[in-house]
Amino acid sequence: MLSQSLYQTFKRYRSLQTHKISALPVVILMPHSACNCRCLICDIWKDNKNLKQLTEKDISGLLVSLKKMGTLQVLMSGGEALLNPNFFRFCEILQKAGIKVSLLSTGLTLKKNAKQLVKWVNNIIVSLDGPEVIHDQIRNIPNAYQQLREGVQCIKSSDPLFRITARTVIQRLNFLHWPLLIESAKEIGLDQVSFLPADVSSHAFNREVLWNDQRQHEVLIDEKELEELKVITEIVIEKYTTGAFRHFIAESPEKLRKIYSYYAAFYGLTPFPYKKCNAPWVSAVVEADGTVRPCFFHPAMGNTRKHSLEDILNSRESIRFRKELNMEQNSTCQKCVCYLHLSPGTKLN
């Protein structure tokens, strides 16, 4: 086991050095393109009528590359992954291959699927946008918060040690309620909560047309609100990173302060925060139609319904992309809100 672990570490090191992927520890799959929320900060649901979804054949085909590249963890994203009728069959295939499965979910159908989730999924990350009224407003779904709460508590009653965390986008509609959001996350029974700013400038989240300035400012924290954001951030750090809430927030105080810096950068007040990221070297995204991307935000590299994942990631064009990618100068990377950094020896949960 030790020699195998060292070999995987070596392969991950080689991927970073040569730009040819020989180890791919993390893969993000989107089993279903549609979503069961109508979020005010996302456009995925607007294309629900043009349904795309992965099939068992797709997963079985991917498995060849995942095994060869030593994939350890698959994150099921979307859309809402649970909308795919074969979701748990996908999980079974991956689990039997020794690959851990994490689910990113809106949380609306956790209660309905609780028994299967405990059996086939290793952990769940839900979207939480605020205390009840704010969450329902942003999700644009009546009783979304209550459904999320019931789902979390149903799973926890079945397996108290099952890990369920939350990811929250701090933005104009909820930043004033940040402390109450943390209290709500604790009350629901979540194990941890993570925070990031809103992406308003990329084609991610089904934005075929980039948001114009007016649409961006529906989500961006306004320049005149930045000082208030700074004050609230310090309240959060002082009250919720120590004592009973110690380790409940995933980010360090330094990273929480970068949320202010990110929004201030849109008004030229600060540079965009530096991000240490190697996502294109350690992970890949496979969308519901088989499209492969190096991360959520960069252009597609190919499609698994035409070529293997390994061949796509190691094509001449893909290797050149990684080799030439300067994250400090690339405009997409500069404004990225969701970055990943795995050193060769990093162990995945």
GROMACS .gro file of N, CA and C in nm, residues 176-283:
model
  324
  176LEU      N    1  -2.520   4.072   0.406
  176LEU     CA    2  -2.565   4.133   0.532
  176LEU      C    3  -2.611   4.028   0.634
  177HIS      N    4  -2.644   3.911   0.585
  177HIS     CA    5  -2.697   3.804   0.670
  177HIS      C    6  -2.594   3.695   0.698
  178TRP      N    7  -2.467   3.725   0.671
  178TRP     CA    8  -2.361   3.627   0.685
  178TRP      C    9  -2.357   3.562   0.823
  179PRO      N   10  -2.360   3.639   0.933
  179PRO     CA   11  -2.358   3.574   1.066
  179PRO      C   12  -2.479   3.482   1.089
  180LEU      N   13  -2.598   3.527   1.045
  180LEU     CA   14  -2.718   3.443   1.063
  180LEU      C   15  -2.709   3.317   0.977
  181LEU      N   16  -2.644   3.328   0.863
  181LEU     CA   17  -2.625   3.212   0.776
  181LEU      C   18  -2.543   3.105   0.849
  182ILE      N   19  -2.437   3.148   0.917
  182ILE     CA   20  -2.353   3.054   0.990
  182ILE      C   21  -2.432   2.988   1.104
  183GLU      N   22  -2.510   3.068   1.174
  183GLU     CA   23  -2.595   3.013   1.281
  183GLU      C   24  -2.693   2.911   1.223
  184SER      N   25  -2.750   2.942   1.107
  184SER     CA   26  -2.845   2.851   1.043
  184SER      C   27  -2.778   2.719   1.003
  185ALA      N   28  -2.657   2.729   0.948
  185ALA     CA   29  -2.583   2.609   0.909
  185ALA      C   30  -2.558   2.518   1.029
  186LYS      N   31  -2.526   2.578   1.141
  186LYS     CA   32  -2.504   2.501   1.264
  186LYS      C   33  -2.633   2.437   1.311
  187GLU      N   34  -2.741   2.514   1.306
  187GLU     CA   35  -2.871   2.464   1.354
  187GLU      C   36  -2.923   2.349   1.269
  188ILE      N   37  -2.901   2.356   1.139
  188ILE     CA   38  -2.944   2.250   1.048
  188ILE      C   39  -2.876   2.118   1.081
  189GLY      N   40  -2.751   2.127   1.128
  189GLY     CA   41  -2.676   2.007   1.159
  189GLY      C   42  -2.561   1.980   1.065
  190LEU      N   43  -2.521   2.083   0.989
  190LEU     CA   44  -2.409   2.068   0.896
  190LEU      C   45  -2.277   2.059   0.972
  191ASP      N   46  -2.180   1.992   0.913
  191ASP     CA   47  -2.051   1.972   0.978
  191ASP      C   48  -1.955   2.088   0.956
  192GLN      N   49  -1.974   2.159   0.847
  192GLN     CA   50  -1.883   2.269   0.815
  192GLN      C   51  -1.946   2.353   0.705
  193VAL      N   52  -1.901   2.478   0.692
  193VAL     CA   53  -1.950   2.564   0.585
  193VAL      C   54  -1.831   2.636   0.522
  194SER      N   55  -1.837   2.653   0.389
  194SER     CA   56  -1.730   2.716   0.314
  194SER      C   57  -1.786   2.836   0.237
  195PHE      N   58  -1.703   2.939   0.218
  195PHE     CA   59  -1.750   3.061   0.155
  195PHE      C   60  -1.662   3.102   0.037
  196LEU      N   61  -1.725   3.156  -0.067
  196LEU     CA   62  -1.654   3.209  -0.183
  196LEU      C   63  -1.735   3.323  -0.242
  197PRO      N   64  -1.671   3.411  -0.319
  197PRO     CA   65  -1.745   3.519  -0.385
  197PRO      C   66  -1.817   3.467  -0.509
  198ALA      N   67  -1.896   3.551  -0.571
  198ALA     CA   68  -1.976   3.511  -0.687
  198ALA      C   69  -1.899   3.529  -0.816
  199ASP      N   70  -1.909   3.428  -0.902
  199ASP     CA   71  -1.855   3.441  -1.037
  199ASP      C   72  -1.959   3.515  -1.123
  200VAL      N   73  -1.920   3.627  -1.178
  200VAL     CA   74  -2.012   3.705  -1.263
  200VAL      C   75  -1.956   3.730  -1.402
  201SER      N   76  -1.834   3.680  -1.429
  201SER     CA   77  -1.766   3.724  -1.550
  201SER      C   78  -1.727   3.611  -1.645
  202SER      N   79  -1.768   3.486  -1.616
  202SER     CA   80  -1.728   3.375  -1.702
  202SER      C   81  -1.850   3.316  -1.773
  203HIS      N   82  -1.821   3.216  -1.859
  203HIS     CA   83  -1.927   3.143  -1.928
  203HIS      C   84  -1.976   3.024  -1.846
  204ALA      N   85  -1.922   3.005  -1.727
  204ALA     CA   86  -1.965   2.892  -1.644
  204ALA      C   87  -2.110   2.908  -1.603
  205PHE      N   88  -2.168   2.801  -1.552
  205PHE     CA   89  -2.306   2.800  -1.505
  205PHE      C   90  -2.406   2.832  -1.616
  206ASN      N   91  -2.372   2.779  -1.734
  206ASN     CA   92  -2.460   2.783  -1.851
  206ASN      C   93  -2.484   2.923  -1.906
  207ARG      N   94  -2.385   3.008  -1.897
  207ARG     CA   95  -2.397   3.142  -1.954
  207ARG      C   96  -2.341   3.142  -2.095
  208GLU      N   97  -2.427   3.117  -2.190
  208GLU     CA   98  -2.383   3.122  -2.329
  208GLU      C   99  -2.343   3.264  -2.368
  209VAL      N  100  -2.414   3.361  -2.312
  209VAL     CA  101  -2.382   3.501  -2.333
  209VAL      C  102  -2.337   3.559  -2.199
  210LEU      N  103  -2.220   3.623  -2.199
  210LEU     CA  104  -2.169   3.679  -2.075
  210LEU      C  105  -2.266   3.783  -2.020
  211TRP      N  106  -2.276   3.788  -1.886
  211TRP     CA  107  -2.363   3.886  -1.823
  211TRP      C  108  -2.317   4.027  -1.856
  212ASN      N  109  -2.414   4.115  -1.886
  212ASN     CA  110  -2.379   4.255  -1.907
  212ASN      C  111  -2.358   4.323  -1.771
  213ASP      N  112  -2.319   4.449  -1.776
  213ASP     CA  113  -2.284   4.521  -1.654
  213ASP      C  114  -2.402   4.528  -1.557
  214GLN      N  115  -2.522   4.550  -1.609
  214GLN     CA  116  -2.639   4.558  -1.522
  214GLN      C  117  -2.666   4.425  -1.451
  215ARG      N  118  -2.656   4.314  -1.526
  215ARG     CA  119  -2.680   4.182  -1.466
  215ARG      C  120  -2.573   4.149  -1.363
  216GLN      N  121  -2.448   4.184  -1.392
  216GLN     CA  122  -2.341   4.159  -1.296
  216GLN      C  123  -2.367   4.231  -1.165
  217HIS      N  124  -2.416   4.353  -1.174
  217HIS     CA  125  -2.434   4.432  -1.052
  217HIS      C  126  -2.560   4.395  -0.973
  218GLU      N  127  -2.638   4.304  -1.026
  218GLU     CA  128  -2.745   4.246  -0.945
  218GLU      C  129  -2.688   4.149  -0.842
  219VAL      N  130  -2.566   4.101  -0.867
  219VAL     CA  131  -2.501   4.004  -0.780
  219VAL      C  132  -2.379   4.062  -0.710
  220LEU      N  133  -2.301   4.144  -0.783
  220LEU     CA  134  -2.184   4.207  -0.723
  220LEU      C  135  -2.223   4.294  -0.604
  221ILE      N  136  -2.143   4.288  -0.500
  221ILE     CA  137  -2.162   4.381  -0.389
  221ILE      C  138  -2.122   4.520  -0.436
  222ASP      N  139  -2.210   4.617  -0.416
  222ASP     CA  140  -2.190   4.752  -0.468
  222ASP      C  141  -2.069   4.818  -0.402
  223GLU      N  142  -2.007   4.909  -0.475
  223GLU     CA  143  -1.887   4.975  -0.423
  223GLU      C  144  -1.915   5.045  -0.290
  224LYS      N  145  -2.031   5.106  -0.278
  224LYS     CA  146  -2.061   5.178  -0.154
  224LYS      C  147  -2.093   5.083  -0.038
  225GLU      N  148  -2.109   4.954  -0.067
  225GLU     CA  149  -2.136   4.854   0.037
  225GLU      C  150  -2.010   4.781   0.083
  226LEU      N  151  -1.897   4.812   0.019
  226LEU     CA  152  -1.775   4.737   0.048
  226LEU      C  153  -1.727   4.753   0.191
  227GLU      N  154  -1.736   4.873   0.245
  227GLU     CA  155  -1.692   4.893   0.383
  227GLU      C  156  -1.777   4.812   0.480
  228GLU      N  157  -1.906   4.803   0.450
  228GLU     CA  158  -1.994   4.721   0.533
  228GLU      C  159  -1.955   4.573   0.524
  229LEU      N  160  -1.920   4.528   0.402
  229LEU     CA  161  -1.873   4.391   0.385
  229LEU      C  162  -1.748   4.367   0.469
  230LYS      N  163  -1.657   4.464   0.469
  230LYS     CA  164  -1.534   4.449   0.546
  230LYS      C  165  -1.564   4.436   0.696
  231VAL      N  166  -1.657   4.516   0.744
  231VAL     CA  167  -1.694   4.511   0.886
  231VAL      C  168  -1.756   4.375   0.920
  232ILE      N  169  -1.848   4.329   0.835
  232ILE     CA  170  -1.915   4.201   0.861
  232ILE      C  171  -1.816   4.086   0.855
  233THR      N  172  -1.720   4.094   0.763
  233THR     CA  173  -1.617   3.990   0.755
  233THR      C  174  -1.541   3.979   0.886
  234GLU      N  175  -1.505   4.093   0.945
  234GLU     CA  176  -1.431   4.090   1.072
  234GLU      C  177  -1.518   4.038   1.185
  235ILE      N  178  -1.648   4.065   1.181
  235ILE     CA  179  -1.738   4.009   1.282
  235ILE      C  180  -1.742   3.858   1.270
  236VAL      N  181  -1.752   3.810   1.148
  236VAL     CA  182  -1.753   3.665   1.124
  236VAL      C  183  -1.625   3.601   1.175
  237ILE      N  184  -1.511   3.663   1.145
  237ILE     CA  185  -1.382   3.609   1.187
  237ILE      C  186  -1.372   3.606   1.339
  238GLU      N  187  -1.412   3.715   1.403
  238GLU     CA  188  -1.400   3.725   1.549
  238GLU      C  189  -1.493   3.627   1.621
  239LYS      N  190  -1.616   3.614   1.570
  239LYS     CA  191  -1.717   3.537   1.643
  239LYS      C  192  -1.723   3.391   1.603
  240TYR      N  193  -1.689   3.360   1.477
  240TYR     CA  194  -1.717   3.225   1.426
  240TYR      C  195  -1.594   3.144   1.384
  241THR      N  196  -1.475   3.189   1.423
  241THR     CA  197  -1.356   3.108   1.395
  241THR      C  198  -1.289   3.061   1.523
  242THR      N  199  -1.355   3.081   1.636
  242THR     CA  200  -1.303   3.038   1.765
  242THR      C  201  -1.415   2.975   1.847
  243GLY      N  202  -1.379   2.923   1.963
  243GLY     CA  203  -1.479   2.870   2.055
  243GLY      C  204  -1.559   2.755   1.998
  244ALA      N  205  -1.691   2.760   2.019
  244ALA     CA  206  -1.780   2.651   1.976
  244ALA      C  207  -1.784   2.638   1.824
  245PHE      N  208  -1.748   2.745   1.753
  245PHE     CA  209  -1.752   2.742   1.606
  245PHE      C  210  -1.614   2.716   1.545
  246ARG      N  211  -1.514   2.688   1.628
  246ARG     CA  212  -1.379   2.665   1.578
  246ARG      C  213  -1.379   2.552   1.475
  247HIS      N  214  -1.321   2.574   1.360
  247HIS     CA  215  -1.313   2.479   1.248
  247HIS      C  216  -1.446   2.460   1.175
  248PHE      N  217  -1.551   2.530   1.218
  248PHE     CA  218  -1.680   2.516   1.149
  248PHE      C  219  -1.675   2.585   1.013
  249ILE      N  220  -1.599   2.693   1.003
  249ILE     CA  221  -1.576   2.760   0.874
  249ILE      C  222  -1.450   2.700   0.812
  250ALA      N  223  -1.460   2.658   0.687
  250ALA     CA  224  -1.348   2.589   0.622
  250ALA      C  225  -1.230   2.682   0.597
  251GLU      N  226  -1.258   2.808   0.566
  251GLU     CA  227  -1.152   2.900   0.526
  251GLU      C  228  -1.083   2.963   0.647
  252SER      N  229  -0.958   2.999   0.627
  252SER     CA  230  -0.883   3.075   0.727
  252SER      C  231  -0.932   3.221   0.724
  253PRO      N  232  -0.904   3.298   0.830
  253PRO     CA  233  -0.939   3.441   0.826
  253PRO      C  234  -0.880   3.512   0.704
  254GLU      N  235  -0.759   3.474   0.664
  254GLU     CA  236  -0.696   3.536   0.547
  254GLU      C  237  -0.779   3.514   0.421
  255LYS      N  238  -0.828   3.391   0.402
  255LYS     CA  239  -0.909   3.361   0.284
  255LYS      C  240  -1.045   3.429   0.290
  256LEU      N  241  -1.103   3.442   0.410
  256LEU     CA  242  -1.230   3.512   0.422
  256LEU      C  243  -1.215   3.659   0.383
  257ARG      N  244  -1.104   3.718   0.419
  257ARG     CA  245  -1.080   3.858   0.384
  257ARG      C  246  -1.062   3.876   0.233
  258LYS      N  247  -1.024   3.771   0.163
  258LYS     CA  248  -1.007   3.780   0.018
  258LYS      C  249  -1.140   3.798  -0.054
  259ILE      N  250  -1.251   3.766   0.012
  259ILE     CA  251  -1.381   3.789  -0.050
  259ILE      C  252  -1.402   3.939  -0.069
  260TYR      N  253  -1.365   4.017   0.032
  260TYR     CA  254  -1.370   4.164   0.017
  260TYR      C  255  -1.279   4.208  -0.097
  261SER      N  256  -1.155   4.156  -0.099
  261SER     CA  257  -1.058   4.197  -0.201
  261SER      C  258  -1.108   4.165  -0.341
  262TYR      N  259  -1.175   4.050  -0.354
  262TYR     CA  260  -1.228   4.010  -0.485
  262TYR      C  261  -1.329   4.113  -0.535
  263TYR      N  262  -1.425   4.151  -0.450
  263TYR     CA  263  -1.525   4.248  -0.494
  263TYR      C  264  -1.465   4.387  -0.513
  264ALA      N  265  -1.370   4.424  -0.428
  264ALA     CA  266  -1.306   4.554  -0.442
  264ALA      C  267  -1.230   4.564  -0.573
  265ALA      N  268  -1.179   4.451  -0.621
  265ALA     CA  269  -1.104   4.450  -0.746
  265ALA      C  270  -1.188   4.490  -0.866
  266PHE      N  271  -1.319   4.462  -0.859
  266PHE     CA  272  -1.407   4.500  -0.970
  266PHE      C  273  -1.419   4.651  -0.984
  267TYR      N  274  -1.385   4.722  -0.877
  267TYR     CA  275  -1.392   4.869  -0.880
  267TYR      C  276  -1.253   4.931  -0.885
  268GLY      N  277  -1.152   4.847  -0.912
  268GLY     CA  278  -1.016   4.896  -0.925
  268GLY      C  279  -0.952   4.936  -0.795
  269LEU      N  280  -1.007   4.895  -0.681
  269LEU     CA  281  -0.955   4.935  -0.551
  269LEU      C  282  -0.842   4.845  -0.503
  270THR      N  283  -0.841   4.721  -0.549
  270THR     CA  284  -0.736   4.625  -0.515
  270THR      C  285  -0.713   4.535  -0.636
  271PRO      N  286  -0.601   4.466  -0.641
  271PRO     CA  287  -0.586   4.362  -0.744
  271PRO      C  288  -0.676   4.244  -0.707
  272PHE      N  289  -0.709   4.160  -0.803
  272PHE     CA  290  -0.780   4.037  -0.770
  272PHE      C  291  -0.688   3.951  -0.685
  273PRO      N  292  -0.742   3.885  -0.582
  273PRO     CA  293  -0.658   3.808  -0.490
  273PRO      C  294  -0.579   3.699  -0.563
  274TYR      N  295  -0.457   3.678  -0.518
  274TYR     CA  296  -0.374   3.571  -0.574
  274TYR      C  297  -0.432   3.436  -0.534
  275LYS      N  298  -0.435   3.344  -0.629
  275LYS     CA  299  -0.488   3.210  -0.604
  275LYS      C  300  -0.385   3.106  -0.644
  276LYS      N  301  -0.352   3.019  -0.551
  276LYS     CA  302  -0.260   2.910  -0.580
  276LYS      C  303  -0.343   2.793  -0.629
  277CYS      N  304  -0.337   2.767  -0.759
  277CYS     CA  305  -0.428   2.668  -0.819
  277CYS      C  306  -0.353   2.580  -0.917
  278ASN      N  307  -0.382   2.450  -0.913
  278ASN     CA  308  -0.328   2.360  -1.015
  278ASN      C  309  -0.437   2.267  -1.069
  279ALA      N  310  -0.560   2.316  -1.069
  279ALA     CA  311  -0.675   2.235  -1.111
  279ALA      C  312  -0.655   2.166  -1.247
  280PRO      N  313  -0.606   2.235  -1.351
  280PRO     CA  314  -0.592   2.167  -1.481
  280PRO      C  315  -0.493   2.051  -1.483
  281TRP      N  316  -0.408   2.042  -1.380
  281TRP     CA  317  -0.309   1.935  -1.372
  281TRP      C  318  -0.354   1.819  -1.283
  282VAL      N  319  -0.454   1.843  -1.198
  282VAL     CA  320  -0.493   1.739  -1.100
  282VAL      C  321  -0.640   1.700  -1.110
  283SER      N  322  -0.715   1.766  -1.199
  283SER     CA  323  -0.858   1.738  -1.207
  283SER      C  324  -0.909   1.766  -1.348
   0.00000   0.00000   0.00000
